[in-house]
Amino acid sequence: MRILVAFASRNGSTAEIAERVAGRLRGAGRDVDVAEMKDGPEVSGYDAVVLGSAVHNQAWLPEAADFVSRHVSALSGLPLWLFGVGMSDGLPRLLQAKGKEMQEKRILGLLGADVLQPQGHRLFSGVYREGQLKGTAHFMFRLIGGRFGDFRDWPAIESWADGISQELAARAGRLPGQGPAGSNGREDA
């Protein structure tokens, strides 16, 4: 089974998450290619796809949205997982849940999730450095109590990737680490 993990990243955080997801899938014995969406990887020839993008203004980056639009028919016929990398965990605790909820609803609506029907969608937080926000945006972020830092939850990211691998194994009729469907890798005596 060949899997494509494609991503759109502005400052590198999403790229690192995509690499970690791919690494977990490879660790489970999957054949995985990782590519930037702006490089225009083809979807044909893959058995499953994982797409991720940085989230700016509650939307995927333009190159990610364009990638989905160009490949919507191929993607709609494959097992597909989506992830976004935003800044909700840098917000004050009172705003975090609402921020994630608003982002998820808007992102899935913009991507046409009703057409794609992804197996799952997950929002992760990324790395927010003070220099990434300029002028009024920086001032407002600090005014509401926003924090800068690395908010990636690596165990949650790895667990999500492991779940993808398990779901793919279940679709193939076997558990990770087993041989062909129905085989437990042992000979009966």
mmCIF file of C-alpha atoms in Angstrom:
data_model
loop_
_atom_site.group_PDB
_atom_site.id
_atom_site.type_symbol
_atom_site.label_atom_id
_atom_site.label_comp_id
_atom_site.label_asym_id
_atom_site.label_seq_id
_atom_site.Cartn_x
_atom_site.Cartn_y
_atom_site.Cartn_z
ATOM 1 C CA MET A 1 0.000 0.000 0.000
ATOM 2 C CA ARG A 2 1.411 3.356 -1.062
ATOM 3 C CA ILE A 3 0.538 6.448 0.954
ATOM 4 C CA LEU A 4 1.068 10.083 0.040
ATOM 5 C CA VAL A 5 1.564 12.596 2.840
ATOM 6 C CA ALA A 6 1.375 16.039 1.239
ATOM 7 C CA PHE A 7 1.615 19.336 3.075
ATOM 8 C CA ALA A 8 1.645 23.112 2.770
ATOM 9 C CA SER A 9 3.784 24.894 5.345
ATOM 10 C CA ARG A 10 4.625 28.543 5.809
ATOM 11 C CA ASN A 11 7.187 28.457 8.636
ATOM 12 C CA GLY A 12 8.151 24.770 8.840
ATOM 13 C CA SER A 13 5.927 23.551 11.670
ATOM 14 C CA THR A 14 3.452 21.783 9.377
ATOM 15 C CA ALA A 15 6.308 20.222 7.387
ATOM 16 C CA GLU A 16 7.747 18.737 10.588
ATOM 17 C CA ILE A 17 4.351 17.348 11.587
ATOM 18 C CA ALA A 18 3.913 15.802 8.114
ATOM 19 C CA GLU A 19 7.341 14.166 8.429
ATOM 20 C CA ARG A 20 6.442 12.785 11.872
ATOM 21 C CA VAL A 21 3.156 11.358 10.536
ATOM 22 C CA ALA A 22 5.027 9.772 7.619
ATOM 23 C CA GLY A 23 7.632 8.368 9.999
ATOM 24 C CA ARG A 24 4.969 6.694 12.116
ATOM 25 C CA LEU A 25 3.325 5.212 9.041
ATOM 26 C CA ARG A 26 6.692 3.928 7.800
ATOM 27 C CA GLY A 27 7.369 2.461 11.245
ATOM 28 C CA ALA A 28 4.184 0.418 10.794
ATOM 29 C CA GLY A 29 5.547 -0.982 7.524
ATOM 30 C CA ARG A 30 3.835 1.411 5.123
ATOM 31 C CA ASP A 31 5.356 2.706 1.876
ATOM 32 C CA VAL A 32 5.105 6.490 2.275
ATOM 33 C CA ASP A 33 6.079 9.468 0.126
ATOM 34 C CA VAL A 34 6.169 12.973 1.597
ATOM 35 C CA ALA A 35 5.800 16.001 -0.677
ATOM 36 C CA GLU A 36 5.035 19.693 -0.545
ATOM 37 C CA MET A 37 1.752 20.492 -2.235
ATOM 38 C CA LYS A 38 3.353 23.442 -4.038
ATOM 39 C CA ASP A 39 5.586 20.917 -5.844
ATOM 40 C CA GLY A 40 2.446 19.417 -7.382
ATOM 41 C CA PRO A 41 2.654 15.736 -6.427
ATOM 42 C CA GLU A 42 0.251 13.497 -8.335
ATOM 43 C CA VAL A 43 -2.363 11.579 -6.370
ATOM 44 C CA SER A 44 -2.692 8.763 -8.904
ATOM 45 C CA GLY A 45 -0.820 5.622 -7.944
ATOM 46 C CA TYR A 46 -1.463 6.031 -4.213
ATOM 47 C CA ASP A 47 -3.780 3.874 -2.148
ATOM 48 C CA ALA A 48 -4.346 6.447 0.614
ATOM 49 C CA VAL A 49 -3.589 10.125 1.163
ATOM 50 C CA VAL A 50 -2.895 12.328 4.183
ATOM 51 C CA LEU A 51 -3.042 16.083 3.549
ATOM 52 C CA GLY A 52 -2.013 18.827 5.937
ATOM 53 C CA SER A 53 -1.750 22.581 5.825
ATOM 54 C CA ALA A 54 -0.861 25.474 8.016
ATOM 55 C CA VAL A 55 -3.989 27.379 8.999
ATOM 56 C CA HIS A 56 -4.002 31.133 8.474
ATOM 57 C CA ASN A 57 -7.159 33.189 9.002
ATOM 58 C CA GLN A 58 -9.093 29.980 9.731
ATOM 59 C CA ALA A 59 -8.313 28.530 6.297
ATOM 60 C CA TRP A 60 -5.753 26.270 4.679
ATOM 61 C CA LEU A 61 -2.986 27.989 2.757
ATOM 62 C CA PRO A 62 -3.913 28.857 -0.853
ATOM 63 C CA GLU A 63 -1.563 26.238 -2.335
ATOM 64 C CA ALA A 64 -3.245 23.544 -0.207
ATOM 65 C CA ALA A 65 -6.762 24.607 -1.197
ATOM 66 C CA ASP A 66 -5.643 24.689 -4.854
ATOM 67 C CA PHE A 67 -4.138 21.203 -4.542
ATOM 68 C CA VAL A 68 -7.413 19.834 -3.177
ATOM 69 C CA SER A 69 -9.384 21.557 -5.966
ATOM 70 C CA ARG A 70 -7.112 20.140 -8.687
ATOM 71 C CA HIS A 71 -7.278 16.589 -7.301
ATOM 72 C CA VAL A 72 -10.797 16.459 -5.846
ATOM 73 C CA SER A 73 -12.012 13.603 -8.078
ATOM 74 C CA ALA A 74 -8.977 11.403 -7.345
ATOM 75 C CA LEU A 75 -9.065 12.256 -3.625
ATOM 76 C CA SER A 76 -12.767 11.484 -3.318
ATOM 77 C CA GLY A 77 -12.072 7.878 -4.335
ATOM 78 C CA LEU A 78 -9.297 7.250 -1.794
ATOM 79 C CA PRO A 79 -9.052 6.839 1.964
ATOM 80 C CA LEU A 80 -8.188 10.404 2.974
ATOM 81 C CA TRP A 81 -7.137 12.060 6.213
ATOM 82 C CA LEU A 82 -6.729 15.795 6.724
ATOM 83 C CA PHE A 83 -4.896 17.840 9.322
ATOM 84 C CA GLY A 84 -4.461 21.532 9.934
ATOM 85 C CA VAL A 85 -1.837 23.307 11.995
ATOM 86 C CA GLY A 86 -3.052 26.466 13.657
ATOM 87 C CA MET A 87 -2.516 28.530 16.743
ATOM 88 C CA SER A 88 -5.452 27.638 18.984
ATOM 89 C CA ASP A 89 -3.257 26.347 21.836
ATOM 90 C CA GLY A 90 -1.473 29.720 21.889
ATOM 91 C CA LEU A 91 -4.786 31.417 22.666
ATOM 92 C CA PRO A 92 -5.994 31.937 26.237
ATOM 93 C CA ARG A 93 -7.616 28.773 27.604
ATOM 94 C CA LEU A 94 -11.113 30.309 27.475
ATOM 95 C CA LEU A 95 -10.776 30.787 23.701
ATOM 96 C CA GLN A 96 -9.013 27.530 22.748
ATOM 97 C CA ALA A 97 -12.034 25.235 22.354
ATOM 98 C CA LYS A 98 -14.088 27.842 20.493
ATOM 99 C CA GLY A 99 -11.096 28.646 18.266
ATOM 100 C CA LYS A 100 -10.658 24.982 17.309
ATOM 101 C CA GLU A 101 -14.368 24.530 16.693
ATOM 102 C CA MET A 102 -14.572 27.587 14.435
ATOM 103 C CA GLN A 103 -11.436 26.591 12.508
ATOM 104 C CA GLU A 104 -12.589 23.024 11.960
ATOM 105 C CA LYS A 105 -16.041 24.013 10.723
ATOM 106 C CA ARG A 106 -14.672 26.664 8.362
ATOM 107 C CA ILE A 107 -11.818 24.521 7.022
ATOM 108 C CA LEU A 108 -14.001 21.503 6.283
ATOM 109 C CA GLY A 109 -16.563 23.753 4.614
ATOM 110 C CA LEU A 110 -13.956 25.459 2.436
ATOM 111 C CA LEU A 111 -12.370 22.141 1.430
ATOM 112 C CA GLY A 112 -15.671 20.563 0.430
ATOM 113 C CA ALA A 113 -15.511 17.781 3.011
ATOM 114 C CA ASP A 114 -19.021 16.739 1.983
ATOM 115 C CA VAL A 115 -17.581 15.811 -1.427
ATOM 116 C CA LEU A 116 -14.255 14.415 -0.195
ATOM 117 C CA GLN A 117 -15.641 12.589 2.848
ATOM 118 C CA PRO A 118 -12.332 12.313 4.702
ATOM 119 C CA GLN A 119 -11.841 9.457 7.152
ATOM 120 C CA GLY A 120 -10.743 12.026 9.696
ATOM 121 C CA HIS A 121 -9.729 15.609 10.245
ATOM 122 C CA ARG A 122 -7.527 16.831 13.073
ATOM 123 C CA LEU A 123 -6.376 20.266 14.127
ATOM 124 C CA PHE A 124 -2.986 20.480 15.767
ATOM 125 C CA SER A 125 -1.201 23.457 17.178
ATOM 126 C CA GLY A 126 2.162 24.454 15.807
ATOM 127 C CA VAL A 127 5.035 26.769 16.626
ATOM 128 C CA TYR A 128 4.330 30.483 17.011
ATOM 129 C CA ARG A 129 7.248 32.830 17.129
ATOM 130 C CA GLU A 130 6.891 36.469 18.043
ATOM 131 C CA GLY A 131 8.224 37.624 14.684
ATOM 132 C CA GLN A 132 5.469 35.802 12.785
ATOM 133 C CA LEU A 133 2.805 38.345 13.733
ATOM 134 C CA LYS A 134 3.292 41.949 12.704
ATOM 135 C CA GLY A 135 1.812 45.273 13.770
ATOM 136 C CA THR A 136 -1.801 45.258 14.861
ATOM 137 C CA ALA A 137 -2.079 41.444 14.714
ATOM 138 C CA HIS A 138 0.836 41.114 17.169
ATOM 139 C CA PHE A 139 -0.635 43.749 19.463
ATOM 140 C CA MET A 140 -4.114 42.155 19.450
ATOM 141 C CA PHE A 141 -2.730 38.654 20.008
ATOM 142 C CA ARG A 142 -0.820 39.859 23.071
ATOM 143 C CA LEU A 143 -3.785 41.934 24.269
ATOM 144 C CA ILE A 144 -6.086 38.888 24.433
ATOM 145 C CA GLY A 145 -3.424 36.915 26.298
ATOM 146 C CA GLY A 146 -1.970 34.952 23.393
ATOM 147 C CA ARG A 147 1.302 33.126 23.982
ATOM 148 C CA PHE A 148 4.177 32.326 21.675
ATOM 149 C CA GLY A 149 6.034 29.015 21.725
ATOM 150 C CA ASP A 150 6.062 25.446 20.456
ATOM 151 C CA PHE A 151 2.621 23.967 21.141
ATOM 152 C CA ARG A 152 2.959 20.776 19.102
ATOM 153 C CA ASP A 153 1.634 17.767 20.994
ATOM 154 C CA TRP A 154 3.869 15.040 19.575
ATOM 155 C CA PRO A 155 2.168 12.150 21.432
ATOM 156 C CA ALA A 156 -1.235 13.257 20.031
ATOM 157 C CA ILE A 157 0.232 13.562 16.520
ATOM 158 C CA GLU A 158 1.830 10.121 16.745
ATOM 159 C CA SER A 159 -1.355 8.588 18.139
ATOM 160 C CA TRP A 160 -3.362 10.072 15.261
ATOM 161 C CA ALA A 161 -0.873 8.665 12.712
ATOM 162 C CA ASP A 162 -0.990 5.265 14.430
ATOM 163 C CA GLY A 163 -4.786 5.375 14.165
ATOM 164 C CA ILE A 164 -4.485 5.940 10.412
ATOM 165 C CA SER A 165 -2.224 2.914 10.123
ATOM 166 C CA GLN A 166 -4.633 0.793 12.156
ATOM 167 C CA GLU A 167 -7.587 1.878 10.046
ATOM 168 C CA LEU A 168 -5.703 1.057 6.849
ATOM 169 C CA ALA A 169 -4.793 -2.342 8.277
ATOM 170 C CA ALA A 170 -8.428 -3.001 9.180
ATOM 171 C CA ARG A 171 -9.458 -2.035 5.634
ATOM 172 C CA ALA A 172 -6.947 -4.562 4.336
ATOM 173 C CA GLY A 173 -8.385 -7.189 6.698
ATOM 174 C CA ARG A 174 -5.372 -7.555 8.935
ATOM 175 C CA LEU A 175 -3.750 -5.993 11.959
ATOM 176 C CA PRO A 176 -0.386 -4.183 11.836
ATOM 177 C CA GLY A 177 2.475 -6.683 12.002
ATOM 178 C CA GLN A 178 0.454 -9.566 10.587
ATOM 179 C CA GLY A 179 1.095 -11.238 7.292
ATOM 180 C CA PRO A 180 -1.484 -11.468 4.480
ATOM 181 C CA ALA A 181 -5.160 -11.129 5.375
ATOM 182 C CA GLY A 182 -6.217 -13.794 7.872
ATOM 183 C CA SER A 183 -2.634 -14.849 8.599
ATOM 184 C CA ASN A 184 -1.032 -14.466 11.991
ATOM 185 C CA GLY A 185 2.467 -15.022 10.595
ATOM 186 C CA ARG A 186 2.759 -18.465 12.222
ATOM 187 C CA GLU A 187 2.398 -21.924 10.824
ATOM 188 C CA ASP A 188 -0.152 -24.139 12.530
ATOM 189 C CA ALA A 189 1.398 -27.280 13.935
#
